[in-house]
């Protein structure tokens, strides 16, 4: 395979990415880009972040051999990158903490963020509490009711949670409302976006902050096996945990990269969130990327059992990797994700979040067809405590 | 049917209002609101009040630069199946009636992109549209659309904000044509009580870089606002306040009330008061 061309061309990933936002916030994006570029040589910033990642987040997270699961499947060896062990229970803290530090560095004391399931909101609220920053989280009214525990957690951590009543009252509307707040308060406020989406430089910043997942995993594989994994699998909503683990492997062309999207009730049902599998390119939330859109270019409401994957867009770098053929993307249904979820619980004593349960299901399918000496690395991006009521409902259990 | 000044209607209108020593009044209707069948009548009511330019808002599912009023109007319009094609039909009908007032589309980029940029400008040129305002298409992303629009004598109207730096002001005015849409405040669309105090300073900074007419919008809801802006700029845009009239007036009196407010605003456009 030929060398991959440079992934970042003036904020674009091939034809994807860019800065499709109102003029009002563009100077702030330029300022952010400049401040971020300055951090490359700022060892004091990097040291501060490294110490917090070590002592506050609990990094590095281990890779764990799911031996019983692998034996039951009878194929390749499955290894889990344990992001579920990170502080606040998911990989989201890697980005929230780095951006909160960056906000402090550029003199912004008011932080805004959107959240769907609440994991990014909780991570941002925790980082802001620890750094002494004001934190406002926008959350679709539908999600506020679906995720009452995470709303309470954010409030305990000192954040203000604002229910969003516009549009479909879910994640995409929460992002719209956060951008509206930013357009209005741009001079005092930093927007901590929760995934590798949004206008340049956000997809790059979030990618870089989440790449610690893949850098650690790559080193851990080399140290433990003396070689790289054969396949890396991660779930994709906006795509931050997937880019985080994929990115350090992109130039290792012998490593197969597989992104797993939410196929909801099935692609053919139209009720899914499989943007890369079934969408088409367009512009949403500041970037050009694959989208779920109708024949008039209107964005339609996705469906997934997992609130963290329930998003009609996807990070532009994933669109680029898809078109290049460097990564492949597949869909896993609600029902299949519940199967992957239960399988991991029973064989390994680990309760995953519903998002990586999608990746677990597909990884098991892949592993079963591969020889036993092959290695499949799965990003276990979060823990499942937040999903107990949804899983119980999905399994028809009354709590 | 093409009028004799198609492609230059905006320039001709601003020349005309300048000769009359007043600002141009630019008004707004969301296509498909209150219902798709009402759109042409809403525009006729805006024209009857003396609008110099009318913006036709193309509804989008995710209007991130808009406040509650236009968000709501867009959502209602989409729920009733409004499409970009309907907006073209409205313009075609109005031109067939002999309306020569400049008409521009104001909408987010994705519906245009999805329709096909080439197809958008070709149809727009054929039916006698005059230009586009695309709030999420800054000049660095808008080169292709701008070039296509110009090739059909259509204006891609640049937007500037109080936060725009000198270099961004320059880049925006060089890429655009027709007039410069100056966003009066740091925020989203919507009626407000007062205008921003920093407006004169902002307009002064813009004027250093362009001879295009400047029009001020966002938050312009009353004839007094129009009168204030008419002392500072060549154009005044009012949008959300007009939708509020449609919402707040019983259906039978709706168009008359809209025409009345537009007329009051139009009477406040004189320069040099």
XYZ file of C-alpha atoms in Angstrom:
672
model
C 0.000 0.000 0.000
C 1.245 3.449 -0.903
C 2.203 5.923 1.797
C -0.795 7.726 3.260
C -0.758 11.376 2.212
C -0.564 13.925 4.998
C -3.847 13.774 6.889
C -4.035 17.446 7.665
C -4.082 19.887 4.803
C -5.030 23.289 6.178
C -7.644 21.798 8.444
C -8.979 19.509 5.771
C -8.873 15.748 5.585
C -8.849 15.388 1.839
C -12.106 17.081 0.849
C -13.477 16.686 4.393
C -13.292 18.926 7.431
C -13.025 22.673 6.996
C -14.752 25.509 8.737
C -18.430 25.821 7.773
C -19.484 28.153 10.585
C -20.749 31.722 11.001
C -18.147 34.455 10.649
C -18.663 35.508 14.293
C -16.755 32.510 15.663
C -14.064 32.240 12.990
C -11.660 34.654 14.698
C -11.973 32.499 17.851
C -11.177 29.387 15.802
C -8.127 31.146 14.352
C -7.035 32.113 17.855
C -7.565 28.551 19.072
C -5.578 27.184 16.141
C -2.706 29.535 16.881
C -2.729 28.837 20.631
C -2.832 25.124 19.948
C 0.077 25.311 17.506
C 2.049 27.154 20.208
C 1.564 24.246 22.609
C 3.671 21.947 20.432
C 6.799 23.539 21.928
C 5.312 24.256 25.357
C 6.860 21.639 27.612
C 5.302 23.172 30.743
C 1.813 22.592 29.316
C 2.654 19.067 28.204
C 4.162 18.259 31.601
C 1.101 19.567 33.442
C -1.187 17.494 31.208
C 0.983 14.386 31.586
C 0.956 14.621 35.385
C -2.837 14.976 35.434
C -3.288 12.099 32.998
C -1.132 9.957 35.256
C -2.500 10.936 38.671
C -6.027 12.222 38.008
C -7.174 10.121 35.050
C -5.198 6.993 35.981
C -3.258 6.537 32.730
C -1.883 4.491 31.181
C -4.887 2.208 30.969
C -3.932 -1.450 30.522
C -4.541 -3.767 27.613
C -6.207 -6.900 28.925
C -6.291 -10.362 27.363
C -9.904 -11.498 27.267
C -8.771 -15.125 27.488
C -12.097 -16.816 28.346
C -13.943 -14.825 25.712
C -11.269 -15.635 23.121
C -11.359 -19.340 24.032
C -15.145 -19.439 23.776
C -15.028 -17.828 20.361
C -12.229 -20.141 19.320
C -10.352 -17.831 16.995
C -7.955 -14.924 17.320
C -6.888 -13.583 20.721
C -8.976 -10.587 21.835
C -7.310 -7.810 23.802
C -9.193 -4.904 25.368
C -7.809 -1.394 25.738
C -9.354 -0.551 29.097
C -10.530 3.054 28.679
C -13.440 2.055 30.913
C -10.944 2.275 33.785
C -10.177 5.960 33.125
C -11.547 8.533 35.604
C -15.270 9.255 35.039
C -15.582 5.919 33.271
C -14.745 6.565 29.643
C -12.144 7.907 27.218
C -13.960 11.280 27.139
C -11.819 12.632 30.015
C -8.652 12.583 27.829
C -10.117 15.286 25.607
C -12.089 17.217 28.245
C -9.066 17.585 30.504
C -6.678 18.613 27.708
C -9.106 21.199 26.344
C -9.926 22.591 29.802
C -6.199 23.146 30.362
C -5.960 24.743 26.909
C -8.898 27.047 27.745
C -7.128 28.174 30.893
C -3.996 28.803 28.870
C -5.857 31.118 26.438
C -7.579 32.961 29.271
C -11.123 31.638 28.910
C -12.843 30.966 32.244
C -16.300 30.003 30.998
C -16.594 26.529 29.496
C -19.503 25.273 27.418
C -20.047 21.735 26.168
C -22.719 19.575 24.594
C -23.523 16.078 25.688
C -25.675 13.221 24.412
C -25.561 10.344 26.873
C -23.820 12.556 29.385
C -20.329 11.000 29.403
C -18.646 14.001 27.784
C -20.680 16.314 30.023
C -19.563 14.452 33.153
C -15.915 14.418 32.010
C -16.024 18.150 31.225
C -17.752 18.949 34.528
C -15.078 16.972 36.416
C -12.191 18.678 34.604
C -13.751 22.115 35.211
C -14.341 21.373 38.891
C -10.716 20.310 39.284
C -9.370 23.361 37.417
C -11.831 25.889 38.879
C -13.647 26.786 35.657
C -17.326 27.636 35.169
C -19.071 24.834 33.263
C -22.324 24.918 31.277
C -23.540 21.755 29.584
C -26.242 21.707 26.903
C -28.219 18.489 26.696
C -31.265 17.655 24.580
C -34.407 17.510 26.680
C -35.056 13.943 25.531
C -31.583 12.911 26.723
C -32.029 14.757 30.031
C -34.942 12.417 30.747
C -33.146 9.313 29.405
C -29.967 9.967 31.412
C -31.134 11.371 34.748
C -28.208 9.874 36.666
C -25.605 11.593 34.510
C -27.511 14.888 34.819
C -27.291 14.514 38.595
C -23.577 13.657 38.385
C -22.871 16.801 36.342
C -24.766 18.928 38.845
C -22.860 17.373 41.760
C -19.661 18.316 39.933
C -20.802 21.933 39.876
C -21.967 22.212 36.277
C -25.120 23.942 35.061
C -27.130 21.628 32.801
C -29.367 23.389 30.269
C -32.055 21.233 28.613
C -32.349 21.984 24.869
C -35.934 22.216 23.647
C -35.306 22.944 19.961
C -35.435 20.565 16.999
C -35.442 16.882 17.911
C -34.194 17.703 21.458
C -31.237 15.300 21.234
C -27.468 15.474 20.672
C -27.435 17.295 17.326
C -29.700 20.010 18.730
C -27.521 20.237 21.844
C -24.548 20.925 19.531
C -26.548 23.584 17.643
C -27.440 25.257 20.939
C -23.856 25.132 22.221
C -22.648 26.769 18.995
C -25.355 29.461 19.443
C -24.060 30.126 22.972
C -20.532 30.295 21.582
C -21.581 32.702 18.817
C -23.059 34.918 21.542
C -20.332 34.664 24.219
C -17.278 33.906 22.104
C -15.112 36.545 23.746
C -15.217 34.920 27.205
C -15.998 31.320 26.431
C -14.249 28.183 25.237
C -16.320 25.433 23.653
C -15.084 21.960 24.616
C -16.520 19.869 21.817
C -16.839 16.217 22.784
C -15.792 14.381 19.661
C -13.599 14.652 16.545
C -16.302 16.751 14.859
C -16.954 20.477 14.363
C -14.951 23.145 12.546
C -11.169 23.123 12.181
C -9.107 22.915 14.410
C -11.422 20.838 16.665
C -11.177 17.496 14.821
C -7.384 17.775 14.967
C -7.202 18.877 18.618
C -9.569 16.154 19.831
C -7.766 13.576 17.665
C -4.416 14.551 19.146
C -5.724 14.445 22.724
C -7.376 11.045 22.191
C -4.382 9.582 20.337
C -2.860 8.769 23.699
C -5.103 5.679 23.580
C -3.452 4.344 20.423
C 0.081 5.433 21.391
C -0.172 3.535 24.664
C -1.786 0.511 23.020
C 0.845 0.366 20.280
C 3.679 0.449 22.822
C 1.901 -2.087 25.034
C 1.482 -4.472 22.075
C 5.137 -4.126 21.117
C 6.231 -4.673 24.728
C 3.922 -7.654 25.389
C 3.888 -9.457 22.019
C 6.904 -7.990 20.263
C 4.623 -7.075 17.388
C 1.620 -5.008 16.359
C -1.968 -6.289 16.512
C -3.504 -7.680 13.323
C -6.820 -5.871 13.691
C -7.912 -2.807 15.690
C -11.656 -2.436 16.303
C -13.518 0.548 17.796
C -17.065 1.873 17.810
C -17.834 5.083 15.886
C -20.430 7.707 16.789
C -18.700 11.039 16.286
C -15.596 8.874 16.257
C -13.244 10.151 18.963
C -12.372 6.851 20.651
C -11.895 5.238 17.233
C -9.623 7.984 15.894
C -7.814 7.915 19.238
C -6.874 4.267 18.860
C -6.591 4.224 15.016
C -4.391 7.242 14.483
C -1.063 5.891 15.797
C -1.605 2.782 13.612
C -2.510 4.577 10.361
C 0.996 4.335 8.947
C 1.262 0.660 10.006
C -0.487 -0.480 6.854
C -0.365 -4.152 7.888
C -2.772 -3.362 10.765
C -6.414 -3.597 9.722
C -8.577 -0.772 11.163
C -12.291 -1.470 11.621
C -14.870 1.103 12.783
C -18.222 -0.167 14.046
C -21.268 2.051 13.665
C -24.703 1.675 15.186
C -27.057 -0.059 12.761
C -29.959 0.457 15.207
C -32.975 -1.539 14.034
C -31.049 -2.463 10.866
C -29.715 -0.349 7.991
C -32.662 -1.295 5.757
C -35.141 -0.051 8.428
C -33.811 3.500 8.037
C -33.628 3.682 11.859
C -29.913 3.648 12.520
C -26.883 5.882 13.093
C -24.536 4.266 10.543
C -23.303 7.455 8.921
C -20.273 6.037 7.094
C -22.015 2.811 6.079
C -25.211 4.403 4.764
C -24.714 8.200 4.589
C -23.524 10.677 1.954
C -21.139 13.662 2.179
C -22.447 17.081 3.228
C -21.875 19.843 5.787
C -23.095 19.827 9.397
C -21.830 21.422 12.613
C -18.977 23.178 10.870
C -17.394 20.390 8.838
C -17.818 18.495 5.604
C -18.177 14.786 6.271
C -20.538 11.859 5.728
C -24.045 12.609 7.030
C -27.451 11.049 7.385
C -29.500 13.346 5.175
C -32.662 13.141 3.126
C -33.130 13.959 -0.556
C -33.294 17.696 0.236
C -30.096 17.867 2.288
C -31.991 17.976 5.603
C -30.378 16.052 8.448
C -32.560 13.282 9.805
C -32.751 11.905 13.291
C -30.627 8.789 13.803
C -31.501 5.853 16.044
C -29.347 3.715 18.293
C -29.851 1.940 21.614
C -26.592 3.660 22.549
C -26.974 7.404 23.112
C -23.241 7.887 22.521
C -23.508 6.590 18.946
C -26.811 8.324 18.197
C -25.392 11.088 15.972
C -26.184 11.836 12.281
C -22.656 13.006 11.417
C -19.142 11.663 11.920
C -15.644 13.091 12.284
C -14.180 14.221 8.930
C -11.021 12.176 9.387
C -13.122 8.998 9.383
C -14.693 10.066 6.070
C -11.186 10.513 4.717
C -9.965 7.123 6.006
C -13.065 5.479 4.520
C -12.585 7.005 1.060
C -8.864 6.131 1.127
C -9.763 2.574 2.033
C -7.410 2.744 5.019
C -10.174 1.961 7.508
C -13.318 -0.078 6.940
C -16.673 0.653 8.555
C -19.493 -1.750 9.371
C -22.824 -1.621 11.228
C -23.961 -3.588 14.293
C -27.628 -3.569 15.354
C -29.095 -2.828 18.800
C -29.837 -6.506 19.268
C -26.319 -7.603 18.289
C -24.793 -4.992 20.610
C -26.832 -6.385 23.526
C -25.476 -9.829 22.660
C -21.884 -8.531 22.648
C -22.590 -6.737 25.921
C -23.820 -9.865 27.725
C -21.069 -12.034 26.319
C -18.356 -9.785 27.784
C -20.161 -9.554 31.135
C -20.412 -13.346 31.486
C -16.988 -14.376 30.230
C -14.767 -11.638 31.629
C -16.625 -9.933 34.491
C -16.528 -6.613 32.673
C -19.676 -4.559 32.072
C -18.999 -2.436 28.981
C -20.878 0.666 27.904
C -23.346 0.032 25.075
C -21.108 1.958 22.655
C -18.102 -0.421 22.783
C -20.539 -3.354 23.065
C -21.070 -2.726 19.321
C -17.316 -3.074 18.774
C -17.224 -6.196 20.972
C -19.885 -7.921 18.884
C -18.152 -7.255 15.588
C -14.702 -8.080 16.969
C -16.011 -11.486 18.045
C -17.307 -12.102 14.516
C -13.918 -11.175 13.069
C -11.939 -13.158 15.649
C -13.948 -16.327 15.077
C -12.762 -16.416 11.447
C -9.081 -15.743 12.248
C -6.326 -18.153 13.406
C -5.551 -18.389 17.121
C -2.171 -16.690 16.832
C -3.697 -13.454 15.532
C -4.406 -10.454 17.767
C -7.584 -8.382 17.690
C -7.342 -5.195 19.774
C -10.653 -3.620 20.812
C -11.060 -0.191 22.327
C -13.276 -0.703 25.363
C -14.096 3.001 25.426
C -16.291 3.132 28.530
C -17.959 1.256 31.337
C -21.606 0.299 31.376
C -22.980 1.619 34.676
C -24.751 4.459 32.878
C -26.635 2.000 30.654
C -28.203 -0.300 33.249
C -31.791 0.872 32.817
C -31.547 0.812 28.997
C -30.020 -2.677 28.991
C -32.676 -3.949 31.409
C -35.358 -2.529 29.141
C -33.658 -4.036 26.064
C -33.593 -7.458 27.729
C -37.161 -7.134 28.950
C -36.156 -7.087 32.634
C -38.054 -4.988 35.172
C -35.719 -3.389 37.733
C -38.791 35.949 -17.722
C -35.682 38.092 -17.396
C -35.912 41.809 -16.774
C -33.498 44.199 -18.449
C -31.372 44.612 -15.327
C -31.213 40.996 -14.198
C -27.945 40.194 -12.498
C -27.522 43.787 -11.449
C -30.733 44.373 -9.582
C -28.984 44.704 -6.213
C -26.485 47.288 -7.494
C -29.288 49.188 -9.222
C -31.421 49.155 -6.075
C -28.628 50.509 -3.870
C -27.905 53.199 -6.508
C -31.586 54.117 -6.467
C -31.895 54.309 -2.664
C -28.709 56.357 -2.517
C -30.215 58.796 -5.054
C -33.276 58.993 -2.804
C -31.008 59.742 0.173
C -32.193 56.771 2.198
C -31.194 53.288 3.237
C -32.523 50.215 1.462
C -34.983 48.176 3.509
C -34.257 44.454 3.298
C -36.947 42.141 4.619
C -37.281 38.411 5.114
C -39.687 35.517 4.713
C -39.065 31.874 5.631
C -40.089 29.792 2.625
C -42.902 27.454 3.678
C -43.996 29.509 6.677
C -46.682 29.688 8.005
C -47.493 27.197 5.221
C -45.926 26.511 1.812
C -49.030 27.958 0.128
C -48.577 31.256 2.040
C -45.021 32.037 0.973
C -45.761 34.090 -2.141
C -48.442 36.068 -0.287
C -46.041 36.822 2.563
C -43.532 38.164 0.027
C -46.264 40.206 -1.673
C -47.128 41.720 1.724
C -43.462 42.595 2.288
C -43.311 44.203 -1.164
C -46.549 46.112 -0.604
C -44.967 47.775 2.438
C -42.071 49.016 0.319
C -39.303 46.448 0.795
C -36.322 47.231 -1.440
C -34.880 43.703 -1.253
C -36.480 40.480 0.012
C -34.536 37.575 1.488
C -36.162 34.175 1.126
C -35.062 31.982 4.035
C -34.440 28.392 2.959
C -35.324 26.229 5.970
C -32.675 23.861 7.310
C -32.927 21.187 9.996
C -29.940 22.587 11.949
C -29.995 26.410 11.803
C -27.086 27.124 14.134
C -26.861 30.879 13.484
C -30.549 31.464 14.203
C -32.430 32.384 17.348
C -35.727 30.876 18.489
C -38.015 32.706 16.003
C -36.370 31.578 12.773
C -35.554 28.128 14.204
C -39.230 27.634 14.886
C -40.351 28.945 11.489
C -37.816 26.649 9.771
C -38.989 23.637 11.713
C -42.667 24.274 10.921
C -41.795 24.811 7.248
C -39.857 21.532 7.075
C -42.609 19.612 8.845
C -44.871 20.731 5.994
C -42.462 19.388 3.377
C -40.853 22.641 2.249
C -37.992 22.150 -0.226
C -35.483 24.274 -2.089
C -37.462 23.587 -5.251
C -40.470 25.358 -3.689
C -38.295 28.426 -3.125
C -37.359 28.450 -6.805
C -41.057 28.140 -7.700
C -41.945 31.158 -5.535
C -39.325 33.298 -7.279
C -40.450 32.092 -10.706
C -44.072 32.993 -9.913
C -43.187 36.439 -8.576
C -41.032 37.248 -11.597
C -43.855 36.080 -13.880
C -46.092 38.606 -12.109
C -43.594 41.289 -13.048
C -41.929 41.740 -9.638
C -38.539 43.391 -10.298
C -37.458 43.827 -6.646
C -34.185 42.011 -5.893
C -34.781 38.585 -4.338
C -32.032 36.612 -2.608
C -31.911 33.217 -0.926
C -30.670 33.107 2.645
C -29.851 29.591 3.709
C -27.346 27.171 5.147
C -24.892 25.511 2.820
C -25.915 21.848 2.969
C -29.256 22.049 1.114
C -27.517 23.961 -1.726
C -24.618 21.505 -1.765
C -27.000 18.573 -1.834
C -29.093 20.077 -4.659
C -25.861 20.542 -6.637
C -24.111 23.925 -6.733
C -24.059 24.066 -10.537
C -27.754 23.237 -10.690
C -28.566 25.843 -8.006
C -26.870 28.727 -9.835
C -28.166 27.649 -13.245
C -31.783 27.541 -12.072
C -31.330 30.697 -10.023
C -29.996 32.530 -13.080
C -32.841 31.291 -15.265
C -35.658 32.332 -12.940
C -34.200 35.714 -12.014
C -32.895 35.281 -8.481
C -30.272 37.882 -7.569
C -27.992 36.291 -5.021
C -27.287 34.185 -1.959
C -26.531 34.761 1.710
C -25.022 31.618 3.254
C -24.233 32.173 6.946
C -22.114 29.032 7.353
C -20.014 29.530 4.218
C -17.021 31.760 4.983
C -14.856 32.825 2.008
C -12.253 30.099 2.589
C -14.959 27.484 1.975
C -17.025 29.443 -0.533
C -14.680 29.804 -3.487
C -16.403 27.224 -5.661
C -19.901 28.528 -4.964
C -18.722 32.129 -5.411
C -17.152 31.424 -8.791
C -20.254 29.570 -9.995
C -22.559 32.332 -8.754
C -20.561 35.050 -10.510
C -20.620 33.105 -13.782
C -24.415 33.456 -13.685
C -24.343 37.146 -12.633
C -25.473 36.218 -9.133
C -24.122 37.844 -5.981
C -22.702 35.820 -3.085
C -23.225 38.330 -0.304
C -20.475 38.367 2.345
C -21.287 38.390 6.066
C -19.162 40.162 8.644
C -19.411 40.188 12.434
C -18.177 42.592 15.125
C -15.519 39.985 15.937
C -14.132 40.033 12.366
C -10.475 41.011 12.245
C -9.005 43.347 9.606
C -7.688 40.430 7.571
C -11.026 38.663 7.669
C -12.899 41.824 6.686
C -10.593 42.106 3.696
C -10.947 38.448 2.678
C -14.738 38.549 2.985
C -15.372 41.740 1.024
C -12.997 40.693 -1.738
C -14.737 37.345 -2.151
C -18.279 38.725 -2.144
C -20.481 41.128 -4.084
C -23.894 42.841 -4.019
C -23.652 44.306 -0.542
C -21.946 43.472 2.747
C -24.196 41.977 5.401
C -22.907 43.352 8.708
C -24.128 41.344 11.687
C -24.962 44.016 14.268
C -24.021 42.017 17.318
C -22.098 39.022 18.607
C -24.945 36.521 18.627
C -27.689 34.759 16.721
C -30.677 36.177 14.813
C -33.689 37.447 16.735
C -35.562 40.587 17.732
C -33.914 42.617 20.509
C -34.741 45.707 22.538
C -31.616 47.682 21.763
C -28.948 47.949 19.107
C -25.299 47.331 19.874
C -23.354 50.397 20.995
C -20.261 49.263 19.118
C -22.008 49.319 15.722
C -20.579 52.651 14.430
C -17.037 51.540 15.208
C -17.585 48.167 13.512
C -19.044 49.748 10.358
C -16.138 52.200 10.268
C -13.677 49.320 10.257
C -15.539 47.618 7.412
C -15.708 50.800 5.285
C -11.929 51.075 5.271
C -11.839 47.974 3.096
C -14.758 48.249 0.674
C -16.951 50.497 -1.450
C -19.805 47.972 -1.433
C -23.004 49.120 0.298
C -23.203 48.011 3.936
C -26.433 46.539 5.287
C -26.957 45.895 8.997
C -29.030 43.006 10.336
C -29.673 40.843 13.452
C -31.773 42.348 16.222
C -33.493 44.990 14.048
C -37.089 44.839 15.201
C -38.535 48.378 15.320
C -38.811 51.423 13.088
C -36.586 53.311 15.608
C -33.842 50.738 15.037
C -34.216 51.264 11.284
C -33.940 55.032 11.727
C -30.751 54.691 13.783
C -29.102 52.319 11.315
C -30.147 54.476 8.336
C -27.741 57.110 9.676
C -24.863 54.625 9.590
C -25.411 52.236 6.687
C -26.809 51.867 3.164
C -29.150 49.039 4.091
C -31.160 47.689 7.028
C -32.272 44.060 7.403
C -35.221 42.985 9.518
C -36.266 39.348 9.736
C -37.345 37.782 13.035
C -39.550 40.762 13.941
C -41.535 40.191 10.734
C -42.028 36.498 11.523
C -43.216 37.529 14.983
C -45.930 39.616 13.297
C -47.102 36.541 11.387
C -47.175 34.578 14.647
C -48.873 37.235 16.767
C -51.609 38.392 14.387
C -54.883 36.551 13.657
C -54.695 34.930 10.214
C -57.248 37.258 8.645
C -55.194 40.382 9.446
C -51.743 38.811 9.088
C -50.673 40.233 5.734
C -52.058 43.706 6.445
C -50.186 43.826 9.766
C -46.982 42.723 8.036
C -47.362 45.387 5.340
C -48.014 48.015 8.035
C -44.812 47.222 9.966
C -42.744 47.140 6.777
C -44.215 50.500 5.723
C -43.335 52.031 9.119
C -39.805 50.694 8.773
C -39.572 51.945 5.195
C -40.628 55.434 6.343
C -37.754 55.387 8.839
C -35.062 54.748 6.207
C -34.195 58.384 5.385
C -30.515 59.322 5.752
C -29.464 62.519 7.514
C -32.170 62.793 10.157
